[in-house]
XYZ file of C-alpha atoms in Angstrom:
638
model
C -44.138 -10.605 183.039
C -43.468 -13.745 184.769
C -45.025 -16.791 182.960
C -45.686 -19.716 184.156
C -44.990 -22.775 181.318
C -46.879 -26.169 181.856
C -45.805 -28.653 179.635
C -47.389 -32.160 178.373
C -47.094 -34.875 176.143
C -50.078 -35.937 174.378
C -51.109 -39.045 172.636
C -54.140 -39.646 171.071
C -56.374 -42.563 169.482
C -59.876 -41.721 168.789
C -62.602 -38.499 169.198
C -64.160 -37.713 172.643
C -67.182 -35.614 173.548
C -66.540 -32.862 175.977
C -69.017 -30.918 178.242
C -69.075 -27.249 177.875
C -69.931 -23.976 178.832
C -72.975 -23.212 176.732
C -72.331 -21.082 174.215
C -75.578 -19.035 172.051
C -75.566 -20.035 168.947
C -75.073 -18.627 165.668
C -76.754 -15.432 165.269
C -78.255 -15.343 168.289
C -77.719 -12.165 171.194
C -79.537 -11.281 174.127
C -78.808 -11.490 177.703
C -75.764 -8.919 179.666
C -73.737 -8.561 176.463
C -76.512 -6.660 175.287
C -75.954 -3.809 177.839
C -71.867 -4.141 177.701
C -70.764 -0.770 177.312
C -67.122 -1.090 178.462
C -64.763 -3.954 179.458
C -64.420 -3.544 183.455
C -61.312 -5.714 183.493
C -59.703 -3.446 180.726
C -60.978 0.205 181.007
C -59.190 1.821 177.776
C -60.187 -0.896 175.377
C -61.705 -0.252 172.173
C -63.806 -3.329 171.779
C -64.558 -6.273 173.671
C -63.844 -10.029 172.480
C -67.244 -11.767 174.235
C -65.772 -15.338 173.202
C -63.140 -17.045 170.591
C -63.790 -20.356 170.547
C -62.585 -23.048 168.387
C -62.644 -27.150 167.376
C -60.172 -29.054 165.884
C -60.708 -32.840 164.358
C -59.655 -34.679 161.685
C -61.360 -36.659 158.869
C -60.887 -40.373 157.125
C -58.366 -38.788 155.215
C -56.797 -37.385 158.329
C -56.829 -34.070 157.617
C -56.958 -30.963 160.264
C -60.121 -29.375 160.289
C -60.943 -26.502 162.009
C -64.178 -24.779 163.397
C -63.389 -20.977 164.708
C -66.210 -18.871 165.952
C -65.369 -15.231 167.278
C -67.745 -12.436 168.773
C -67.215 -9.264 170.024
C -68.628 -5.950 170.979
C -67.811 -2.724 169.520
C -66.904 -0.251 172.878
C -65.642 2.592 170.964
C -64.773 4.427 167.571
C -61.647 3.380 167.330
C -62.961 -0.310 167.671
C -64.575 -0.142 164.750
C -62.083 -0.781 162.985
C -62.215 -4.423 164.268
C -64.855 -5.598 161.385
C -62.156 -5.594 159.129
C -61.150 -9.210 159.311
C -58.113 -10.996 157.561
C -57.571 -14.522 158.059
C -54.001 -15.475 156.402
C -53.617 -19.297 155.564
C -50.810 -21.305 153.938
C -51.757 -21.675 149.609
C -49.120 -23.407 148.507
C -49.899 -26.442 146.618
C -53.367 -26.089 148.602
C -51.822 -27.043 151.868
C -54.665 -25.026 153.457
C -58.817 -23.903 152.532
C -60.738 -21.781 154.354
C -64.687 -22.582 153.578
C -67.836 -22.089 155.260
C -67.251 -18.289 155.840
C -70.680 -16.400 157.576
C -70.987 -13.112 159.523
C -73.571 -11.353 161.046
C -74.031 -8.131 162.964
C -76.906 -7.308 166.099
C -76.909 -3.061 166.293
C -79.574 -1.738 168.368
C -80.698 1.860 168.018
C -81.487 4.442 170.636
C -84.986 3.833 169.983
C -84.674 0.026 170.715
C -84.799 -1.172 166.968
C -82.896 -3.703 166.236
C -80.479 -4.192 163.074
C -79.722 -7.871 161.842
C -77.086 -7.448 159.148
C -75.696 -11.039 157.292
C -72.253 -11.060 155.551
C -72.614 -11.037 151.860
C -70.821 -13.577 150.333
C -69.957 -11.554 147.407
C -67.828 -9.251 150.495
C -65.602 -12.209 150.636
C -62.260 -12.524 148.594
C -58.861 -13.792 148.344
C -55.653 -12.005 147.959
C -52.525 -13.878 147.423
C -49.843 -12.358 149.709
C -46.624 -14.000 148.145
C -45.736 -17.831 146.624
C -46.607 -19.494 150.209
C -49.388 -16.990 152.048
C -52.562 -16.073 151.300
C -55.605 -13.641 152.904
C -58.853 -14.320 153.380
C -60.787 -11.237 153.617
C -63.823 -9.354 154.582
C -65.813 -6.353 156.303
C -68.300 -7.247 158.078
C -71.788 -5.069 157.228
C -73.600 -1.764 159.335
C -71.069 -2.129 162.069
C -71.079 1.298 164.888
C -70.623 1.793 168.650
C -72.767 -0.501 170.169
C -72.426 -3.523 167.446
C -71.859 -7.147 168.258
C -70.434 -9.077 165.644
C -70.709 -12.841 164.845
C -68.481 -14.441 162.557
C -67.576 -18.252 161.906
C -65.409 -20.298 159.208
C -63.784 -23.675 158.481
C -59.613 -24.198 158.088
C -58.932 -27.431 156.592
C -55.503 -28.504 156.352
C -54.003 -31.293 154.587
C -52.318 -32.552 157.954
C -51.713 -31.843 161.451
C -48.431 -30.027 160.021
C -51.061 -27.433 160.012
C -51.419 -27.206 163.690
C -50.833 -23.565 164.727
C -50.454 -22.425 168.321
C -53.335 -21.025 169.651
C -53.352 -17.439 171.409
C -55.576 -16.949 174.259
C -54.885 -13.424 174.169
C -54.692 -10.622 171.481
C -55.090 -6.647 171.371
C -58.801 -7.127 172.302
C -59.455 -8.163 175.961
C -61.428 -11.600 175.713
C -64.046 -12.728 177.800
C -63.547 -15.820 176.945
C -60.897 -18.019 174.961
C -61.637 -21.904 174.159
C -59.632 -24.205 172.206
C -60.936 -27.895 171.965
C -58.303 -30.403 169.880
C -58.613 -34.013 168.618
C -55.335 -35.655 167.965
C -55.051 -37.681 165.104
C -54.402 -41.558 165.977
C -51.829 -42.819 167.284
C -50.041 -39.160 166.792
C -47.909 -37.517 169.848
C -47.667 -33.623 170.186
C -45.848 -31.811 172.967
C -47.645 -28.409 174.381
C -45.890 -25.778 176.362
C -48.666 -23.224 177.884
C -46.909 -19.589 177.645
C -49.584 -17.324 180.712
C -48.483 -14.994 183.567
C -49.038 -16.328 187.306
C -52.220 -14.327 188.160
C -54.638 -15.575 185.281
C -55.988 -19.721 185.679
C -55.736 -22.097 182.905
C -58.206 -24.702 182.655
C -56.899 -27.803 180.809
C -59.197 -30.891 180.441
C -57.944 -34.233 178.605
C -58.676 -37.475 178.179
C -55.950 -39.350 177.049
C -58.503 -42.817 175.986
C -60.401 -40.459 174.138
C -57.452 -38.533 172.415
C -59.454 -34.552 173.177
C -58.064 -32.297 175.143
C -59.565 -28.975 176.000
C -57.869 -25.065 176.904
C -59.563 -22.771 178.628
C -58.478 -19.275 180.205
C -61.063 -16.309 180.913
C -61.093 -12.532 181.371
C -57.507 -11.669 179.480
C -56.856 -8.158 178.786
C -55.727 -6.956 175.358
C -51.779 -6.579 175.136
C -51.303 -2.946 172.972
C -48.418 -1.736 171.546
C -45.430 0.019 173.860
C -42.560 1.636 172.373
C -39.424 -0.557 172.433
C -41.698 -3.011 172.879
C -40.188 -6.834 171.764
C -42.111 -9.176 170.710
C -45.833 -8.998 171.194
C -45.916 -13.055 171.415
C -43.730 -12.761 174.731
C -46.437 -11.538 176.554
C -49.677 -12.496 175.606
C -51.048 -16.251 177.249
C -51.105 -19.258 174.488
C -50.354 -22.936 173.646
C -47.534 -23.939 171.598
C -47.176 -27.195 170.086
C -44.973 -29.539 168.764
C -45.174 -32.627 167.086
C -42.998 -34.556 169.154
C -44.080 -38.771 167.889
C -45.738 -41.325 166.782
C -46.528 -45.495 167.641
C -45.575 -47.238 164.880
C -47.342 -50.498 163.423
C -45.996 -52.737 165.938
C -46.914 -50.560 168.598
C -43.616 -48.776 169.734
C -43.191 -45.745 170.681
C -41.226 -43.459 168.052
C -40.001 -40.260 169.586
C -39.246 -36.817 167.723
C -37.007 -34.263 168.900
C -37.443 -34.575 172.750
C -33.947 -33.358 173.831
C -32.032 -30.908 172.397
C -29.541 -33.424 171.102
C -32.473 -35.398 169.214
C -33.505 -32.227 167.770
C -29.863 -31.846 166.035
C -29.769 -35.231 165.070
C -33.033 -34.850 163.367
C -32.608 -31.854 161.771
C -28.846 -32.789 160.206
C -30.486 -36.043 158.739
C -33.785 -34.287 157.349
C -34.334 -34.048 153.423
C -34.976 -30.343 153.892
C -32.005 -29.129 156.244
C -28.854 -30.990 156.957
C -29.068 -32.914 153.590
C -29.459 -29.402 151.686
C -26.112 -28.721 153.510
C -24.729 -31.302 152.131
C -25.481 -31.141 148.609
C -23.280 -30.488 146.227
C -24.653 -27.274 144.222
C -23.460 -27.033 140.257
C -21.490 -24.619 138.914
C -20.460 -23.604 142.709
C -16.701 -24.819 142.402
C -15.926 -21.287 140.477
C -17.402 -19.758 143.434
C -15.053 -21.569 146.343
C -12.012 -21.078 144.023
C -12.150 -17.072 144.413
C -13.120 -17.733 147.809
C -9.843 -19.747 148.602
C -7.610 -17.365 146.974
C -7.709 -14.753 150.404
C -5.365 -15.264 152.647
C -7.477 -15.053 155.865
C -10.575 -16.954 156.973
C -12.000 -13.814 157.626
C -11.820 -12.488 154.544
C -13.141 -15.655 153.106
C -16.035 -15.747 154.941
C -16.818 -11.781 154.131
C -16.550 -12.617 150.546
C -18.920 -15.970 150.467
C -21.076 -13.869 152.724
C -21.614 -10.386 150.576
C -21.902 -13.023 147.133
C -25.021 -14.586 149.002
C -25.957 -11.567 149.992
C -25.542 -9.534 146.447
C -26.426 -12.428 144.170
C -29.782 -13.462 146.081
C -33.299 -12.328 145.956
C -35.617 -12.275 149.656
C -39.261 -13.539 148.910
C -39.993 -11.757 152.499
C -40.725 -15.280 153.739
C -39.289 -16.688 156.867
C -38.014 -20.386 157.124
C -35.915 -22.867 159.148
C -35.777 -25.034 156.026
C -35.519 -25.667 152.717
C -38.620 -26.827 151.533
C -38.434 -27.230 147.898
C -34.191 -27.711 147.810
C -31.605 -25.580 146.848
C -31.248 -26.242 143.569
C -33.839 -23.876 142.004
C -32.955 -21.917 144.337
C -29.258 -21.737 142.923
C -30.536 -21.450 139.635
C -32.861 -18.793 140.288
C -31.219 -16.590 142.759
C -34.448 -16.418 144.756
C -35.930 -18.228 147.864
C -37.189 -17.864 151.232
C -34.369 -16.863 154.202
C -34.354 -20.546 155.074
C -33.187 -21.474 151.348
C -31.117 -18.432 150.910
C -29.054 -19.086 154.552
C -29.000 -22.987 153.601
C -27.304 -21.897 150.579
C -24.478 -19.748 152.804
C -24.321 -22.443 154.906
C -23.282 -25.403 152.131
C -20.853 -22.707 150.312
C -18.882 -22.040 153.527
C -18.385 -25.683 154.190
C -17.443 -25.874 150.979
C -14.746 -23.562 151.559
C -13.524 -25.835 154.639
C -14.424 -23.346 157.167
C -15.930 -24.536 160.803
C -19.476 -23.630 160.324
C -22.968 -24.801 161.768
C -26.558 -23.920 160.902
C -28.227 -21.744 163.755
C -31.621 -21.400 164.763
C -32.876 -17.818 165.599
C -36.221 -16.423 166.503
C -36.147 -12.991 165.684
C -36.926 -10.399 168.507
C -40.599 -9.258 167.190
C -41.254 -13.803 166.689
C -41.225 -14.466 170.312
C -38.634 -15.564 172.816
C -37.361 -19.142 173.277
C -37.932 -21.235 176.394
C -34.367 -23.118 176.834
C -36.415 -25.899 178.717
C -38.192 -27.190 175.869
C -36.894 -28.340 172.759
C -39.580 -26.915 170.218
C -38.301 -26.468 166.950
C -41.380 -24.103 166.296
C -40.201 -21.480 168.806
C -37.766 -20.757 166.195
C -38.611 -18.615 163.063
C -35.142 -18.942 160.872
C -31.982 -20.478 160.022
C -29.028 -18.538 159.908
C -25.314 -19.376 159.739
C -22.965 -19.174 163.204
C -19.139 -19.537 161.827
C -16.176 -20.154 164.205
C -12.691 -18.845 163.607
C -9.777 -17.349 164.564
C -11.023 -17.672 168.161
C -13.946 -14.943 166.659
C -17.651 -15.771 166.155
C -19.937 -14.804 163.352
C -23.664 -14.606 162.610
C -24.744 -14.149 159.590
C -28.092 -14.050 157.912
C -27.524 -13.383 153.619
C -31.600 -11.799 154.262
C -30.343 -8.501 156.216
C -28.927 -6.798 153.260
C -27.251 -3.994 155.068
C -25.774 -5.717 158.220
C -21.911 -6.312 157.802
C -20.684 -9.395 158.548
C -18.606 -8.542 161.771
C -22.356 -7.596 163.792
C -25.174 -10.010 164.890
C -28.018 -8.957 163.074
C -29.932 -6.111 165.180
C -33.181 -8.697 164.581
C -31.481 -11.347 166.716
C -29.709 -9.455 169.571
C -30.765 -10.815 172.700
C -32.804 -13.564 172.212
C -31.654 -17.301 172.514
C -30.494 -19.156 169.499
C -29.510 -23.599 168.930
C -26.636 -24.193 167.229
C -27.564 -27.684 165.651
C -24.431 -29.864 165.851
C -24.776 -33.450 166.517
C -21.155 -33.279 168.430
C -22.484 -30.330 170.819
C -25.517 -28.825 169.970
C -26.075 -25.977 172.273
C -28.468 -23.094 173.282
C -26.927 -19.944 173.682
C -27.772 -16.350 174.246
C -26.992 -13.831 171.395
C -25.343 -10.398 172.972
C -23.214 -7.723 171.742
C -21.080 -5.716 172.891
C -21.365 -3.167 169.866
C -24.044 0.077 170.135
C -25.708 2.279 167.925
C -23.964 5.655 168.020
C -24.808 8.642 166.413
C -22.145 12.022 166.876
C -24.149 14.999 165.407
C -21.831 18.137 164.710
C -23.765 21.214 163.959
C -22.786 24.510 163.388
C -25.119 27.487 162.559
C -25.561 31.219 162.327
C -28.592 33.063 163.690
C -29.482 36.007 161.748
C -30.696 39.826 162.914
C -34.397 38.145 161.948
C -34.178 35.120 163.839
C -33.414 32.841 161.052
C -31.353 29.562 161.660
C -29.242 28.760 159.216
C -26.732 25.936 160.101
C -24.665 22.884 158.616
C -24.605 19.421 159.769
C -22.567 16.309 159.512
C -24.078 12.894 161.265
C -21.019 9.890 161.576
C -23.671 6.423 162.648
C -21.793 3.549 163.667
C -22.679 -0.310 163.762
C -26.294 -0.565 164.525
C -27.244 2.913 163.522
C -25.185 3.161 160.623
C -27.532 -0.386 159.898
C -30.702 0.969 160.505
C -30.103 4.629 158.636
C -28.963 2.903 155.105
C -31.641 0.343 155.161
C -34.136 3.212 155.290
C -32.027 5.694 153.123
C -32.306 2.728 150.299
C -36.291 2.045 151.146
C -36.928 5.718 150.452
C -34.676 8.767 149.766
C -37.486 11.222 151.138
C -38.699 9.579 153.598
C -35.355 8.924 155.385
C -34.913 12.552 155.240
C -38.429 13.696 156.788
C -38.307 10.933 159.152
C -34.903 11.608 160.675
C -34.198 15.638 160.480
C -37.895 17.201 159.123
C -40.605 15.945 160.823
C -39.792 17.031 164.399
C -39.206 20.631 163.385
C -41.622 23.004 161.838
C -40.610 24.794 159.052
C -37.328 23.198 158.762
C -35.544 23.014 155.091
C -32.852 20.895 154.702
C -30.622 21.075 151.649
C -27.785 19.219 149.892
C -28.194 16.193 151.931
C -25.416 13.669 150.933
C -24.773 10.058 152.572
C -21.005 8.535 152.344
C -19.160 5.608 153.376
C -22.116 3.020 152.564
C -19.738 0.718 151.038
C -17.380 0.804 153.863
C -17.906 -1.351 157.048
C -15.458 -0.147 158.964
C -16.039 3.465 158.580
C -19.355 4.859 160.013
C -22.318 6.905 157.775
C -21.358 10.366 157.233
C -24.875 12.319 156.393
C -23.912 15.839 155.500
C -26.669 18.383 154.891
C -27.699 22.700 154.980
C -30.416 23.619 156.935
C -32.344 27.317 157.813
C -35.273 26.886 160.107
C -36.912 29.661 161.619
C -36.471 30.832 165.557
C -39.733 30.823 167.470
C -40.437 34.676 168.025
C -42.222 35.760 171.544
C -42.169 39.557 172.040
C -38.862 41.047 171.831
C -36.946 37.679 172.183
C -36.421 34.745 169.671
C -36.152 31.267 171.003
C -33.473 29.142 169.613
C -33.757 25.417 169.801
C -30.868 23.276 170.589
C -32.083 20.183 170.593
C -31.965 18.938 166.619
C -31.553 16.076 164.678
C -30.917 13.579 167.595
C -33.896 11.645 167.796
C -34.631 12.453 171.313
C -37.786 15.241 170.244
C -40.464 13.133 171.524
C -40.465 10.881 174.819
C -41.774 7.639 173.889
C -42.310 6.548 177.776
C -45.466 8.580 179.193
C -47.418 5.899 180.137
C -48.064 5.881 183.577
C -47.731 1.604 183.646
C -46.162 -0.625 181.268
C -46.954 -4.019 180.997
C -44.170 -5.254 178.819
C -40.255 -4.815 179.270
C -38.186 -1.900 177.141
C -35.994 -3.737 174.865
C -33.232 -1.568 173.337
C -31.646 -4.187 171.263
C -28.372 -2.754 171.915
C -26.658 -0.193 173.924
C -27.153 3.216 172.841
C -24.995 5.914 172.376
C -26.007 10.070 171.269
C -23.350 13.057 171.372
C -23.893 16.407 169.951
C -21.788 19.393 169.562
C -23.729 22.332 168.565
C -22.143 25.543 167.936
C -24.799 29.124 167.749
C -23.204 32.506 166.756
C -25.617 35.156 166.658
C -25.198 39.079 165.899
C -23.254 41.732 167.743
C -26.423 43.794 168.938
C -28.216 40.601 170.500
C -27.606 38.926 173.594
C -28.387 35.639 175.277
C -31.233 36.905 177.910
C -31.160 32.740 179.124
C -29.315 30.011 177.995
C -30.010 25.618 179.024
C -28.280 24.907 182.092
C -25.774 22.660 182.954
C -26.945 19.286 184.038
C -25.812 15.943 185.276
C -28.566 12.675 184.890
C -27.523 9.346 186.046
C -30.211 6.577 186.966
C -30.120 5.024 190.425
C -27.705 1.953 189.059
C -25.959 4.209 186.530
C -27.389 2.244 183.360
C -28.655 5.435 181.678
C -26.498 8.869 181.858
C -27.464 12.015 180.229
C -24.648 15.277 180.475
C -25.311 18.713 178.895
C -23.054 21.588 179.367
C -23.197 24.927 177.826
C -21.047 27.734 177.373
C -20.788 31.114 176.030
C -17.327 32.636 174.129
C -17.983 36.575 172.654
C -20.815 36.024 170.241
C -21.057 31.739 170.341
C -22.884 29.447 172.415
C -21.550 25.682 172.683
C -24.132 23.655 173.563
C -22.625 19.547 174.455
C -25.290 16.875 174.901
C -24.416 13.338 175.724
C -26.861 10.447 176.599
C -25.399 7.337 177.329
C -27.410 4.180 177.635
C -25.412 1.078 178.960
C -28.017 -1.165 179.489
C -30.099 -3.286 176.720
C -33.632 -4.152 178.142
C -35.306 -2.790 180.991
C -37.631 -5.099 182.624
C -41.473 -3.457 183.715
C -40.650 -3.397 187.082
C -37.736 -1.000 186.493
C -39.880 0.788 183.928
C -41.076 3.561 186.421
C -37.001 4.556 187.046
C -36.842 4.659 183.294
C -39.978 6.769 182.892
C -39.185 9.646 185.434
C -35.775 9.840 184.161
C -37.202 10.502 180.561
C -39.317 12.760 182.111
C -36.737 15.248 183.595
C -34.300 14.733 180.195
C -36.981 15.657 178.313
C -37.604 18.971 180.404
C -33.928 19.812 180.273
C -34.259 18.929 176.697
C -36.953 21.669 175.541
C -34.663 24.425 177.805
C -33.812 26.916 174.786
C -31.636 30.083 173.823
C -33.333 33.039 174.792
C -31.652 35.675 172.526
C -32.682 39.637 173.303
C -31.753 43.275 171.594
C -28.597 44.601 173.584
């Protein structure tokens, strides 16, 4: 999607009244969204958002406080799902409250009554979600087909730190999307408006007045594709950035307005460059076994897997380190921004040439290189140079080895913050994910399958398999060779080389699995364990680009010996796929020796993200590798 970015500086001084669109109020509904019974601007949507709305201010005490109201129409079944509402907010040390919580629901039956239904306050409750997040939670009451829901509440914040971007668009379509802000005196943001070129903007300001309004109209909802990247990439919203302030005198203080500020900022702030700094106790034991290898690479791979080993995730996200590294040395805990701080300070300890990075993961959104908005990035991670070699390293991915970029950062942009040359540059790699299944198997008089496997993964596969072999033993099993197959049974499944990085993930396992029986033939399948079952591109448009991460790489050898007195009646044919500008090739051959059939499958994919526009190439070429795909043995009596 091409999106058009419109960017401002904003300063503020006092509050300003703004003339709006009139909106019903609270609890009130009549009028055409009465008689809504499907979104004509988005056809397949399960509910409608009629308008999201919100006002942001500040008090004596200059806190951010803000009003959100949301309504919407349930379309559909599915949608009803929609009254479940969780609002998350930031707990810590009460940085945020949410108050003034009310709901209410308008249902009107077949027979024209009508249902008024008010959110019960009891219905309303808390859940903390780790040391930082919260939820706010609740359902709202009597909601079915047909219901419009009404629901309001109050964010206060202790500052305009508090400021989040706000979407226009989400996975409802909206009608409707309103965001009216009051600055703060004397206070100077930077906005960047993220929107594709065929839906208007309306922005209103008044700089005098310090209130600026945004205003877009008719969005559709953005769904979930498969291989889809970040959700944030597409959908229409304002970022923003505190970017000064006016001091006492009246001059003009800026904040990170070049790229090279932002480095200078961030190298001199308590919470960052400073932590880097710091000299951690009890550390020096740490950089003596690190100095006793002979190469910097092994150096860095030992400072990197004692972060790594020795330190506990909290699942949160961070650029900094809010609270220090010192507990966090003590404790062995932190967020990734502590934790990677902590990687950082040890290898500079150890005298080698390292810088903190800022990343924003794949599924956080992509950066615009134009702007320099600290918030487009979601985490700190550690970019060491030596040996002419380059390394990326983030102690939070617990099974990536420290020669790869972590899969969560390949191809997005990243800022290497170093007041000398801080630079933007684009993360790539040149290593895939490669699996090389060998089967072998023996097809009995009955039609019984009964086979032997060994899997090799390598790099990003090998990554992805023994994170989810250590999340779940079972689960890795049904999810990768089960739950494509029915009545499958695997046996004796065994994993080796996980301690190993050079060496790639041997999964070795037994398997019988019944042949499908029509008449007097039995149907073998030869398509097993690769992953490539189900095609995950069958919708007819796409609004969002395929990102593979990484190139992609599947080979299969499969060997079938069945009994003298059968015969193959068919067998898959040999076939040759190559796209149009040979980024995606697929090659099967088969063969038959006395009583075994080979079968050879390759699928090569060479290219890492396929834009929408080249989506419908990708999608018919899926299509007929699919169809070769289900080809099968045909196997007959002699």
């Amino acid at each position: 999607m091409k999106l058009i970015l419109l960017y401002c500086t904003l300063l503020f001084l006092i509050s300003f009244s703004y003339a709006q669109e009139q909106i019903p109020e609270f609890g009130q509904f009549g009028g055409a969204e009465l008689y809504i019974k499907e979104c004509d601007f988005d056809k397949e949507a399960d509910a409608i958002k009629l308008f999201d709305v919100a006002y942001g201010s500040y008090n004596d005490s200059y806190n951010l406080i803000t009003t959100r109201r949301i309504r919407f129409k349930i379309l559909k079944e599915k949608g009803i799902n929609e009254a479940n509402i969780e609002i998350h907010y930031v707990s810590k040390d009460d940085f945020e409250s949410i108050t003034s919580v009310r709901g209410i629901t308008y249902t009107r039956a077949g027979t024209g009554e009508i249902s008024l239904k008010e959110l019960d306050k009891k219905a309303v409750f808390r859940q903390k979600l780790n040391e930082r997040f919260s939820v706010l939670k609740f359902t709202l009451p009597n909601v079915k087909v047909g219901t419009i829901v009404d629901y309001e509440y109050t964010t206060t914040a202790k500052n305009y730190n508090g400021l989040d971007d706000w979407y226009f668009q989400s996975d409802m379509p909206t009608v409707l999307s309103r965001y009216h802000l009051t600055m703060i005196p004397t206070a100077e943001f930077a906005y960047v408006v993220h929107k594709s070129s065929d839906i208007p903007v309306k922005i209103s300001s008044d700089k005098s007045s310090g209130s600026t309004m945004f205003e877009m109209k008719n969005i559709g909802g953005l769904r979930y594709e498969p291989f889809m990247d970040a959700a944030k990439n597409y959908l229409h919203y304002v970022e923003f950035q505190y970017s000064g302030s006016l001091s006492r005198s009246g001059s003009k203080i800026n904040y990170m307005t070049t790229w090279k500020e932002s480095a200078r900022e961030l190298l001199s702030g308590d919470y960052f460059g400073r932590q880097i700094e710091r000299k951690l106790s009890g550390s020096d034991e740490i950089i003596a076994k690190a100095n006793t290898f002979s190469t910097s690479y092994d150096k860095i791979k030992f400072i990197y897997e004692y972060v790594k080993n020795s330190f506990s995730w909290n699942n949160i996200n961070s650029k900094f380190a809010n609270d220090g590294i010192n507990d966090v040395w003590a404790n062995k805990k932190g967020t990734s921004g502590e934790i990677n701080i902590v990687l950082i300070n040890l290898l500079k300890q150890a005298g080698l040439q390292v810088d903190p990075m800022l990343v924003s993961e794949r599924d956080h959104g992509k950066v615009n290189t134009d702007y320099p908005i600290i918030d487009q990035f979601n985490k700190v991670v550690a970019y060491v140079q030596t040996d002419n070699k380059k390394f990326i390293l983030d102690a939070t991915s617990n099974y990536t080895p420290v020669n790869i970029i972590p899969f969560e950062v390949l191809n997005t942009n990243a800022f290497i913050v170093n007041n000398k040359k801080p630079e933007v540059i684009k993360l790539t790699e040149a290593k895939s994910s490669s699996n090389f299944i060998n089967i072998y198997s023996n097809i009995s008089k009955d039609g019984m399958v009964n086979g032997y496997t060994t899997i090799n993964s390598f790099n990003y596969a090998k990554v992805e398999r023994l994170e989810d072999y250590m999340k779940s033993k079972e689960k890795f099993q049904h999810d990768y060779f089960e739950k494509d197959y029915a009545e499958i049974n695997i046996d004796s499944l065994v994993l080796s080389n996980t301690e190993t990085d050079s060496l790639g993930l041997q999964q070795q396992f037994k398997f019988t699995m019944p042949a499908t029986v029509s008449g007097d033939y039995k149907l073998v399948n030869v398509n097993l364990f690769s992953g490539l079952v189900k095609n995950p591109f069958t919708l007819e448009n796409r609004f969002s680009n395929v990102d593979f991460g990484c190139t992609r790489k599947t080979d299969i050898n499969a060997v079938f010996e069945f009994p003298d007195d059968m015969k193959p009646e068919e067998m898959p044919k040999n076939v040759q796929l190559v796209t149009p500008d040979k980024s995606i090739k697929f090659l099967r051959i088969a063969s038959l020796t006395d009583n075994t059939i080979t079968i050879q499958i390759s699928l090569t994919i060479n290219q890492t993200v396929f834009t929408a526009e080249e989506y419908p190439m990708l999608k018919e070429f899926y299509k007929k590798m699919h169809n070769f795909l289900s080809e099968q043995i045909v196997l007959a009596n002699k």
